[in-house]
Short mmCIF file of C-alpha atoms and ligand atoms in Angstrom, two decimals:
data_model
loop_
_atom_site.label_atom_id
_atom_site.label_comp_id
_atom_site.label_asym_id
_atom_site.label_seq_id
_atom_site.Cartn_x
_atom_site.Cartn_y
_atom_site.Cartn_z
CA UNK A 1 0.00 0.00 0.00
CA UNK A 2 1.03 3.59 -0.59
CA UNK A 3 0.03 6.88 1.00
CA UNK A 4 1.44 10.35 1.56
CA UNK A 5 1.28 10.37 5.39
CA UNK A 6 1.19 7.16 7.44
CA UNK A 7 -0.41 7.93 10.81
CA UNK A 8 0.39 5.49 13.62
CA UNK A 9 -2.39 5.70 16.25
CA UNK A 10 -6.10 6.39 15.88
CA UNK A 11 -6.63 8.49 19.01
CA UNK A 12 -7.57 12.18 18.83
CA UNK A 13 -4.11 13.29 17.56
CA UNK A 14 -3.97 10.85 14.65
CA UNK A 15 -7.61 11.29 13.64
CA UNK A 16 -7.45 15.08 13.79
CA UNK A 17 -4.32 15.16 11.64
CA UNK A 18 -5.98 12.83 9.14
CA UNK A 19 -9.06 15.08 8.85
CA UNK A 20 -7.01 18.26 8.46
CA UNK A 21 -4.89 16.63 5.73
CA UNK A 22 -8.08 15.51 4.01
CA UNK A 23 -9.21 19.17 3.71
CA UNK A 24 -6.11 19.78 1.53
CA UNK A 25 -6.47 16.58 -0.47
CA UNK A 26 -3.44 14.98 1.23
CA UNK A 27 -3.85 11.21 1.54
CA UNK A 28 -3.23 9.35 4.80
CA UNK A 29 -3.71 5.90 6.33
CA UNK A 30 -4.39 5.59 10.08
CA UNK A 31 -3.12 2.44 11.84
CA UNK A 32 -4.83 1.68 15.17
CA UNK A 33 -3.83 -1.11 17.52
CA UNK A 34 -7.29 -1.43 19.10
CA UNK A 35 -10.88 -1.56 17.86
CA UNK A 36 -12.97 1.57 17.41
CA UNK A 37 -15.21 0.58 20.37
CA UNK A 38 -12.19 0.18 22.62
CA UNK A 39 -10.89 3.66 21.75
CA UNK A 40 -14.36 5.14 22.31
CA UNK A 41 -14.65 3.36 25.67
CA UNK A 42 -11.79 5.35 27.19
CA UNK A 43 -13.08 8.25 29.31
CA UNK A 44 -10.49 10.99 29.28
CA UNK A 45 -10.32 14.72 28.65
CA UNK A 46 -13.20 17.11 29.01
CA UNK A 47 -11.89 20.63 28.47
CA UNK A 48 -10.91 22.19 25.12
CA UNK A 49 -8.93 25.39 24.65
CA UNK A 50 -9.95 27.94 22.03
CA UNK A 51 -7.09 26.82 19.75
CA UNK A 52 -8.29 23.21 19.82
CA UNK A 53 -11.89 24.27 19.24
CA UNK A 54 -10.88 26.31 16.17
CA UNK A 55 -8.77 23.47 14.80
CA UNK A 56 -11.68 21.03 15.11
CA UNK A 57 -13.88 23.49 13.23
CA UNK A 58 -11.18 23.86 10.56
CA UNK A 59 -11.09 20.07 10.22
CA UNK A 60 -14.85 20.13 9.58
CA UNK A 61 -15.75 18.32 12.80
CA UNK A 62 -16.99 21.20 14.94
CA UNK A 63 -20.75 21.08 14.34
CA UNK A 64 -21.84 18.77 17.17
CA UNK A 65 -19.24 20.29 19.51
CA UNK A 66 -20.71 23.74 18.80
CA UNK A 67 -24.23 22.46 19.44
CA UNK A 68 -23.63 20.26 22.47
CA UNK A 69 -20.43 21.58 24.06
CA UNK A 70 -20.73 23.90 27.04
CA UNK A 71 -18.80 27.19 27.06
CA UNK A 72 -17.21 28.02 30.40
CA UNK A 73 -16.09 31.56 31.18
CA UNK A 74 -14.31 30.64 34.38
CA UNK A 75 -13.53 28.03 37.01
CA UNK A 76 -13.88 27.61 40.76
CA UNK A 77 -11.15 26.84 43.26
CA UNK A 78 -11.82 25.72 46.80
CA UNK A 79 -9.60 25.24 49.80
CA UNK A 80 -11.27 23.64 52.78
CA UNK A 81 -14.54 25.59 53.12
CA UNK A 82 -13.17 28.64 51.26
CA UNK A 83 -14.28 29.03 47.67
CA UNK A 84 -13.60 31.56 44.89
CA UNK A 85 -13.92 31.92 41.16
CA UNK A 86 -11.46 32.86 38.45
CA UNK A 87 -13.10 34.57 35.53
CA UNK A 88 -11.27 33.68 32.31
CA UNK A 89 -13.33 36.08 30.19
CA UNK A 90 -12.41 39.07 32.33
CA UNK A 91 -8.67 38.30 32.14
CA UNK A 92 -8.30 36.91 28.62
CA UNK A 93 -11.53 37.68 26.77
CA UNK A 94 -11.73 33.94 26.10
CA UNK A 95 -13.19 30.82 27.69
CA UNK A 96 -12.97 27.05 27.29
CA UNK A 97 -15.33 24.46 25.79
CA UNK A 98 -16.41 21.49 27.88
CA UNK A 99 -16.85 18.61 25.41
CA UNK A 100 -15.73 15.07 26.15
CA UNK A 101 -12.84 13.42 24.36
CA UNK A 102 -15.11 10.42 23.72
CA UNK A 103 -17.57 12.58 21.76
CA UNK A 104 -14.81 14.42 19.92
CA UNK A 105 -13.19 11.11 18.93
CA UNK A 106 -16.57 9.79 17.76
CA UNK A 107 -17.01 12.91 15.58
CA UNK A 108 -13.54 12.37 14.11
CA UNK A 109 -14.28 8.71 13.33
CA UNK A 110 -17.62 9.67 11.72
CA UNK A 111 -15.92 12.33 9.59
CA UNK A 112 -13.18 9.94 8.50
CA UNK A 113 -15.70 7.29 7.54
CA UNK A 114 -17.86 9.86 5.68
CA UNK A 115 -14.89 11.14 3.66
CA UNK A 116 -13.64 7.64 2.83
CA UNK A 117 -10.37 7.99 4.80
CA UNK A 118 -8.62 4.69 5.47
CA UNK A 119 -8.29 3.33 9.05
CA UNK A 120 -6.88 -0.10 9.75
CA UNK A 121 -7.81 -1.49 13.19
CA UNK A 122 -6.26 -4.31 15.22
CA UNK A 123 -2.78 -3.76 13.81
CA UNK A 124 0.12 -5.52 15.57
CA UNK A 125 3.92 -5.40 15.40
CA UNK A 126 4.02 -1.89 13.91
CA UNK A 127 7.52 -0.85 12.85
CA UNK A 128 8.59 2.46 11.38
CA UNK A 129 11.48 1.94 8.96
CA UNK A 130 13.97 4.15 7.12
CA UNK A 131 12.62 7.31 8.79
CA UNK A 132 15.92 9.07 8.06
CA UNK A 133 15.55 8.46 4.32
CA UNK A 134 13.22 10.14 1.83
CA UNK A 135 11.36 6.86 1.41
CA UNK A 136 10.17 5.74 4.85
CA UNK A 137 7.78 2.82 5.24
CA UNK A 138 5.71 1.21 7.97
CA UNK A 139 5.23 -2.52 8.45
CA UNK A 140 2.56 -4.24 10.58
CA UNK A 141 0.51 -7.40 10.81
CA UNK A 142 -3.23 -7.98 11.00
CA UNK A 143 -4.38 -11.51 11.94
CA UNK A 144 -0.82 -12.68 11.47
CA UNK A 145 -0.59 -11.40 7.88
CA UNK A 146 2.26 -8.95 7.20
CA UNK A 147 1.63 -5.62 5.43
CA UNK A 148 3.73 -2.66 4.34
CA UNK A 149 2.84 0.97 3.65
CA UNK A 150 5.27 3.19 1.74
CA UNK A 151 4.84 6.88 2.43
CA UNK A 152 6.44 10.34 2.37
CA UNK A 153 6.10 10.98 6.12
CA UNK A 154 5.15 9.14 9.32
CA UNK A 155 3.16 10.80 12.11
CA UNK A 156 3.74 9.03 15.43
CA UNK A 157 0.39 9.59 17.19
CA UNK A 158 0.36 6.34 19.16
CA UNK A 159 0.21 7.67 22.71
CA UNK A 160 2.56 7.12 25.63
CA UNK A 161 2.76 3.32 25.19
CA UNK A 162 3.21 3.36 21.42
CA UNK A 163 6.21 2.37 19.32
CA UNK A 164 6.96 5.65 17.53
CA UNK A 165 8.98 7.34 20.25
CA UNK A 166 11.35 4.37 20.62
CA UNK A 167 12.03 4.42 16.88
CA UNK A 168 14.23 7.44 17.59
CA UNK A 169 17.64 6.05 18.63
CA UNK A 170 18.65 6.25 22.30
CA UNK A 171 21.65 8.45 21.54
CA UNK A 172 19.40 11.06 19.89
CA UNK A 173 16.44 10.98 22.30
CA UNK A 174 16.45 12.78 25.64
CA UNK A 175 13.59 12.07 28.05
CA UNK A 176 12.51 14.20 31.00
CA UNK A 177 10.17 12.68 33.54
CA UNK A 178 8.50 13.26 36.89
CA UNK A 179 6.23 10.63 38.39
CA UNK A 180 3.84 11.84 41.12
CA UNK A 181 3.26 9.74 44.24
CA UNK A 182 -0.54 9.52 43.77
CA UNK A 183 -3.22 8.89 41.15
CA UNK A 184 -6.72 10.10 40.26
CA UNK A 185 -9.74 7.92 40.80
CA UNK A 186 -12.44 9.08 38.37
CA UNK A 187 -16.10 8.24 38.01
CA UNK A 188 -18.75 9.08 35.48
CA UNK A 189 -22.34 9.26 36.75
CA UNK A 190 -25.67 10.11 35.20
CA UNK A 191 -26.33 12.91 37.65
CA UNK A 192 -26.52 16.69 37.14
CA UNK A 193 -23.19 18.50 37.76
CA UNK A 194 -22.89 20.04 41.22
CA UNK A 195 -22.02 23.49 39.79
CA UNK A 196 -22.11 25.37 36.47
CA UNK A 197 -18.31 25.56 36.40
CA UNK A 198 -15.55 23.05 37.21
CA UNK A 199 -14.45 22.99 40.86
CA UNK A 200 -10.77 22.30 41.60
CA UNK A 201 -10.75 21.44 45.31
CA UNK A 202 -7.76 21.31 47.61
CA UNK A 203 -8.43 19.84 51.05
CA UNK A 204 -6.57 18.32 53.94
CA UNK A 205 -7.71 14.92 52.69
CA UNK A 206 -6.37 15.49 49.18
CA UNK A 207 -7.43 16.94 45.84
CA UNK A 208 -10.86 16.57 44.20
CA UNK A 209 -12.29 17.78 40.90
CA UNK A 210 -15.93 18.27 39.94
CA UNK A 211 -16.30 18.23 36.18
CA UNK A 212 -19.05 17.39 33.72
CA UNK A 213 -19.88 16.18 30.24
CA UNK A 214 -23.42 17.58 29.86
CA UNK A 215 -26.33 18.72 32.09
CA UNK A 216 -27.13 15.12 33.07
CA UNK A 217 -23.66 13.55 33.06
CA UNK A 218 -20.99 14.37 35.64
CA UNK A 219 -17.33 13.49 35.91
CA UNK A 220 -15.71 13.56 39.36
CA UNK A 221 -12.17 12.74 40.46
CA UNK A 222 -10.42 12.30 43.79
CA UNK A 223 -6.69 12.02 44.45
CA UNK A 224 -5.97 8.44 45.56
CA UNK A 225 -3.07 6.27 46.59
CA UNK A 226 -1.13 4.48 43.84
CA UNK A 227 -1.76 1.25 45.78
CA UNK A 228 -5.55 1.64 45.42
CA UNK A 229 -7.55 -0.34 42.88
CA UNK A 230 -11.07 0.45 41.63
CA UNK A 231 -12.30 -2.58 43.59
CA UNK A 232 -11.21 -0.81 46.78
CA UNK A 233 -13.66 2.00 46.06
CA UNK A 234 -17.38 1.32 46.19
CA UNK A 235 -19.57 4.12 44.84
CA UNK A 236 -20.62 4.99 48.41
CA UNK A 237 -16.98 5.24 49.52
CA UNK A 238 -16.20 7.48 46.54
CA UNK A 239 -19.11 9.88 47.12
CA UNK A 240 -18.44 10.06 50.82
CA UNK A 241 -14.74 10.87 50.28
CA UNK A 242 -15.55 13.41 47.56
CA UNK A 243 -17.98 15.22 49.88
CA UNK A 244 -15.37 15.43 52.61
CA UNK A 245 -13.00 17.22 50.20
CA UNK A 246 -15.54 19.84 49.05
CA UNK A 247 -16.76 22.95 50.89
CA UNK A 248 -19.79 22.04 53.00
CA UNK A 249 -22.26 24.13 50.98
CA UNK A 250 -21.12 22.37 47.77
CA UNK A 251 -21.11 18.89 49.36
CA UNK A 252 -24.69 19.46 50.58
CA UNK A 253 -25.82 20.13 46.98
CA UNK A 254 -24.02 17.15 45.42
CA UNK A 255 -26.40 14.70 43.76
CA UNK A 256 -24.99 11.18 43.81
CA UNK A 257 -25.91 8.08 41.83
CA UNK A 258 -24.45 4.84 40.51
CA UNK A 259 -21.18 5.17 38.62
CA UNK A 260 -21.22 4.12 34.97
CA UNK A 261 -17.43 4.14 34.70
CA UNK A 262 -14.69 4.07 37.31
CA UNK A 263 -10.95 4.15 36.67
CA UNK A 264 -7.62 5.11 38.22
CA UNK A 265 -4.98 7.10 36.32
CA UNK A 266 -1.42 7.60 37.58
CA UNK A 267 -0.02 11.14 37.29
CA UNK A 268 3.12 11.84 35.30
CA UNK A 269 4.98 14.70 33.63
CA UNK A 270 7.05 13.54 30.65
CA UNK A 271 8.68 15.14 27.59
CA UNK A 272 10.87 13.59 24.92
CA UNK A 273 13.17 15.69 22.75
CA UNK A 274 13.41 16.06 19.79
CA UNK A 275 9.91 15.49 18.43
CA UNK A 276 11.19 14.91 14.90
CA UNK A 277 13.65 12.37 13.53
CA UNK A 278 14.05 12.47 9.78
CA UNK A 279 10.59 11.95 8.33
CA UNK A 280 9.06 10.76 11.61
CA UNK A 281 7.13 13.35 13.63
CA UNK A 282 5.90 12.61 17.17
CA UNK A 283 2.59 14.18 18.24
CA UNK A 284 0.52 14.26 21.44
CA UNK A 285 0.97 11.70 24.21
CA UNK A 286 3.60 9.85 22.13
CA UNK A 287 5.92 12.78 22.87
CA UNK A 288 4.68 14.23 26.16
CA UNK A 289 2.42 13.58 29.14
CA UNK A 290 1.06 16.05 31.67
CA UNK A 291 -0.78 15.37 34.92
CA UNK A 292 -4.47 16.10 34.15
CA UNK A 293 -4.75 18.93 36.71
CA UNK A 294 -4.42 21.70 34.11
CA UNK A 295 -6.55 19.95 31.43
CA UNK A 296 -3.67 20.27 28.97
CA UNK A 297 -3.02 16.77 27.51
CA UNK A 298 -5.46 16.77 24.61
CA UNK A 299 -4.96 20.48 24.07
CA UNK A 300 -1.21 20.12 23.70
CA UNK A 301 -1.80 17.23 21.29
CA UNK A 302 -3.96 19.64 19.25
CA UNK A 303 -1.24 22.29 19.10
CA UNK A 304 1.30 19.68 17.89
CA UNK A 305 -1.15 18.71 15.15
CA UNK A 306 -1.56 22.38 14.21
CA UNK A 307 2.22 22.80 13.67
CA UNK A 308 2.61 19.48 11.84
CA UNK A 309 -0.44 19.99 9.63
CA UNK A 310 0.74 23.45 8.56
CA UNK A 311 4.23 22.11 7.84
CA UNK A 312 2.83 19.26 5.71
CA UNK A 313 0.36 21.55 3.92
CA UNK A 314 3.22 23.90 3.02
CA UNK A 315 5.34 20.98 1.78
CA UNK A 316 2.62 19.57 -0.46
CA UNK A 317 1.68 23.01 -1.75
CA UNK A 318 5.09 24.33 -2.77
CA UNK A 319 7.73 21.80 -1.72
CA UNK A 320 9.07 24.00 1.11
CA UNK A 321 10.24 22.27 4.31
CA UNK A 322 10.48 25.40 6.49
CA UNK A 323 7.49 24.46 8.66
CA UNK A 324 8.48 20.80 8.95
CA UNK A 325 12.07 21.69 9.86
CA UNK A 326 10.82 23.99 12.64
CA UNK A 327 8.23 21.46 13.94
CA UNK A 328 10.10 20.06 16.92
CA UNK A 329 11.33 23.43 18.16
CA UNK A 330 7.94 25.15 17.82
CA UNK A 331 5.94 22.29 19.33
CA UNK A 332 8.34 21.87 22.26
CA UNK A 333 8.33 25.59 23.08
CA UNK A 334 4.58 25.38 23.70
CA UNK A 335 4.71 21.90 25.28
CA UNK A 336 7.13 23.01 27.99
CA UNK A 337 4.83 25.87 29.01
CA UNK A 338 1.89 23.47 29.28
CA UNK A 339 4.13 21.14 31.31
CA UNK A 340 5.00 23.98 33.67
CA UNK A 341 1.37 24.97 34.17
CA UNK A 342 0.20 21.38 34.78
CA UNK A 343 3.05 20.74 37.22
CA UNK A 344 2.25 23.98 39.05
CA UNK A 345 -1.50 23.24 39.33
CA UNK A 346 -0.68 19.73 40.55
CA UNK A 347 1.74 20.98 43.20
CA UNK A 348 -0.66 23.68 44.32
CA UNK A 349 -3.71 21.49 44.87
CA UNK A 350 -2.59 17.97 45.90
CA UNK A 351 -1.43 16.47 49.18
CA UNK A 352 2.02 14.91 48.87
CA UNK A 353 2.87 11.92 51.11
CA UNK A 354 6.21 13.44 52.19
CA UNK A 355 5.03 17.02 52.74
CA UNK A 356 5.40 18.69 56.12
CA UNK A 357 3.42 21.46 57.80
CA UNK A 358 5.63 24.11 56.23
CA UNK A 359 4.84 22.76 52.74
CA UNK A 360 1.13 22.88 53.60
CA UNK A 361 1.43 26.50 54.76
CA UNK A 362 3.14 27.35 51.46
CA UNK A 363 0.27 25.86 49.48
CA UNK A 364 -2.30 27.66 51.61
CA UNK A 365 -0.46 30.97 51.20
CA UNK A 366 -0.28 30.56 47.44
CA UNK A 367 -4.01 29.80 47.20
CA UNK A 368 -4.78 32.79 49.46
CA UNK A 369 -2.66 34.99 47.17
CA UNK A 370 -4.44 33.65 44.09
CA UNK A 371 -7.78 34.36 45.71
CA UNK A 372 -7.24 38.10 45.84
CA UNK A 373 -4.43 38.94 43.43
CA UNK A 374 -5.58 39.88 39.94
CA UNK A 375 -2.17 39.35 38.36
CA UNK A 376 -1.98 35.80 39.76
CA UNK A 377 -5.52 35.10 38.54
CA UNK A 378 -4.62 36.46 35.12
CA UNK A 379 -1.61 34.09 34.88
CA UNK A 380 -3.84 31.12 35.70
CA UNK A 381 -6.55 32.27 33.28
CA UNK A 382 -4.11 32.78 30.37
CA UNK A 383 -2.62 29.34 30.83
CA UNK A 384 -5.95 27.60 31.36
CA UNK A 385 -7.65 29.00 28.24
CA UNK A 386 -4.46 28.16 26.32
CA UNK A 387 -1.35 30.03 25.26
CA UNK A 388 -1.30 31.20 21.63
CA UNK A 389 -0.10 28.74 18.96
P1 RFL B 401 -4.04 8.56 22.78
O1 RFL B 401 -5.41 9.08 23.09
O2 RFL B 401 -3.37 7.72 23.78
O3 RFL B 401 -4.17 7.74 21.41
C1 RFL B 401 -3.12 6.96 20.90
C2 RFL B 401 -3.71 5.84 20.08
O4 RFL B 401 -2.65 5.05 19.53
C3 RFL B 401 -2.99 3.68 19.66
N1 RFL B 401 -1.73 2.90 19.66
C4 RFL B 401 -1.24 2.30 18.55
N2 RFL B 401 -1.73 2.21 17.32
C5 RFL B 401 -0.98 1.51 16.42
N3 RFL B 401 0.20 0.91 16.73
C6 RFL B 401 0.71 0.98 17.96
N4 RFL B 401 1.86 0.38 18.26
C7 RFL B 401 -0.02 1.69 18.94
N5 RFL B 401 0.18 1.97 20.24
C8 RFL B 401 -0.86 2.70 20.66
C9 RFL B 401 -3.76 3.60 20.96
O5 RFL B 401 -4.60 2.45 21.00
C10 RFL B 401 -4.57 4.90 20.91
O6 RFL B 401 -5.82 4.74 20.29
O7 RFL B 401 -3.03 9.75 22.39
P2 RFL B 401 -3.32 11.11 21.61
O8 RFL B 401 -4.14 10.85 20.37
O9 RFL B 401 -2.02 11.81 21.51
O10 RFL B 401 -4.32 11.95 22.56
C11 RFL B 401 -3.87 12.40 23.80
C12 RFL B 401 -5.04 12.50 24.78
O11 RFL B 401 -5.75 11.28 24.76
C13 RFL B 401 -4.57 12.82 26.21
O12 RFL B 401 -3.56 13.79 26.19
C14 RFL B 401 -5.73 13.35 27.10
O13 RFL B 401 -6.72 12.39 27.28
C15 RFL B 401 -5.19 13.79 28.47
N6 RFL B 401 -6.25 14.24 29.39
C16 RFL B 401 -6.78 15.50 29.28
N7 RFL B 401 -6.37 16.33 28.31
C17 RFL B 401 -6.95 17.56 28.17
O14 RFL B 401 -6.55 18.33 27.28
N8 RFL B 401 -7.98 18.00 28.99
C18 RFL B 401 -8.46 17.21 29.98
O15 RFL B 401 -9.42 17.62 30.64
C19 RFL B 401 -7.84 15.92 30.18
N9 RFL B 401 -8.27 15.12 31.15
C20 RFL B 401 -6.70 13.39 30.40
C21 RFL B 401 -7.72 13.87 31.28
C22 RFL B 401 -6.17 12.11 30.57
C23 RFL B 401 -6.62 11.31 31.60
N10 RFL B 401 -6.05 10.02 31.71
C24 RFL B 401 -6.81 8.82 31.73
C25 RFL B 401 -4.63 9.87 31.59
C26 RFL B 401 -8.18 13.08 32.30
C27 RFL B 401 -7.64 11.81 32.49
C28 RFL B 401 -8.14 11.00 33.65
C1 PHB B 402 -12.49 16.05 32.86
O1 PHB B 402 -13.64 16.55 32.74
O2 PHB B 402 -12.29 14.85 32.65
C2 PHB B 402 -11.37 16.90 33.30
C3 PHB B 402 -11.55 18.27 33.41
C4 PHB B 402 -10.52 19.07 33.83
C5 PHB B 402 -9.30 18.51 34.15
C6 PHB B 402 -9.11 17.14 34.02
C7 PHB B 402 -10.15 16.33 33.60
O3 PHB B 402 -8.30 19.31 34.59
#
């Protein structure tokens, strides 16, 4: 088989790149290790920056998001029983869109199917070959049968556990990592959200987050131990712990119900440099991971796709490689700022097992400063709605 861009990974990064390329008549093949239902079963991100929203519209997949997504002009932060809002609109003249990654991925699959784009599911043993030459190719098997795709470029969009990143030789690749000593236990429940905006809650018992998908579907998280398993947490235990981490007047309003999904995610900060090696370009979680506290993972994947798509569009339009040559540097410059923000939000709001009373006083002082200082609020707002591409 032959294509212009071979895309390894059919998550949001790979599918979005495929749709954008399609708008310019650039052919691609997406290779996905799982089935479509498996990918759609993963409950992940919920918050989209303006840049991501615009890119989805540009890719022709913004209609349902514009109809069903919820625009948020701010967020709420609580600390014990104290609670305050940060108004993004006031500080940045922008907001964010609450629209689940599951729905966005479904829209991308629908668009790909409608435009006749090729996706091959259940691929195994993917290998990216000759990436340093002008004639790279990708090999894989399906049901034990070997296949090969020759292409001009390879986009490595296969997430943190994919094969693309490790195609770059060890003596070229530099990895930066921080693993946090806790995870997030998340549940989805068919209950109305407790508030109109997201609540990021710091408490003596640990962090909690109240998020949502729509007016009758809520997403809640609590910081948990890395030793915990979902079996350790009944729904009752989850709701009771969540309430203890929220201000009393919020906890009293919380409507609980059976969970329809429950999962634990470890928290990690990770960046690999460079993000390009010859004709292989890494995008999204394949190149970097953030702890979810700043809602930046999917959004940073979208900005990578923006830079790569524009580089590829320029190449196929007039043969110039200026955008492609600058890809790694441009993408990383923005990635590191998202890493910093996510690390900062995580440090500000979580309980760390080895922290002492001084550390706790520092967190409390920083939250108290944020509560009243407009400049501090503006910094948070600018980062949360998304730095410019
Ligand atoms: P994905 O979504 O992991 O998709 C990669 C795809 O590649 C496939 N794959 C392979 N395919 C072929 N060959 C191989 N060898 C392959 N290996 C893997 C996988 O099956 C998969 O389908 O990466 P992508 O596309 O870069 O997208 C990244 C986002 O999914 C991720 O950054 C976000 O979900 C992170 N995230 C959040 N991001 C936000 O911007 N806002 C949020 O509010 C937000 N909340 C979250 C999150 C992530 C979370 N978890 C579970 C880590 C909340 C949570 C709890
Ligand atoms: C979510 O709704 O899943 C969500 C929202 C904000 C975050 C992380 C996750 O920071």
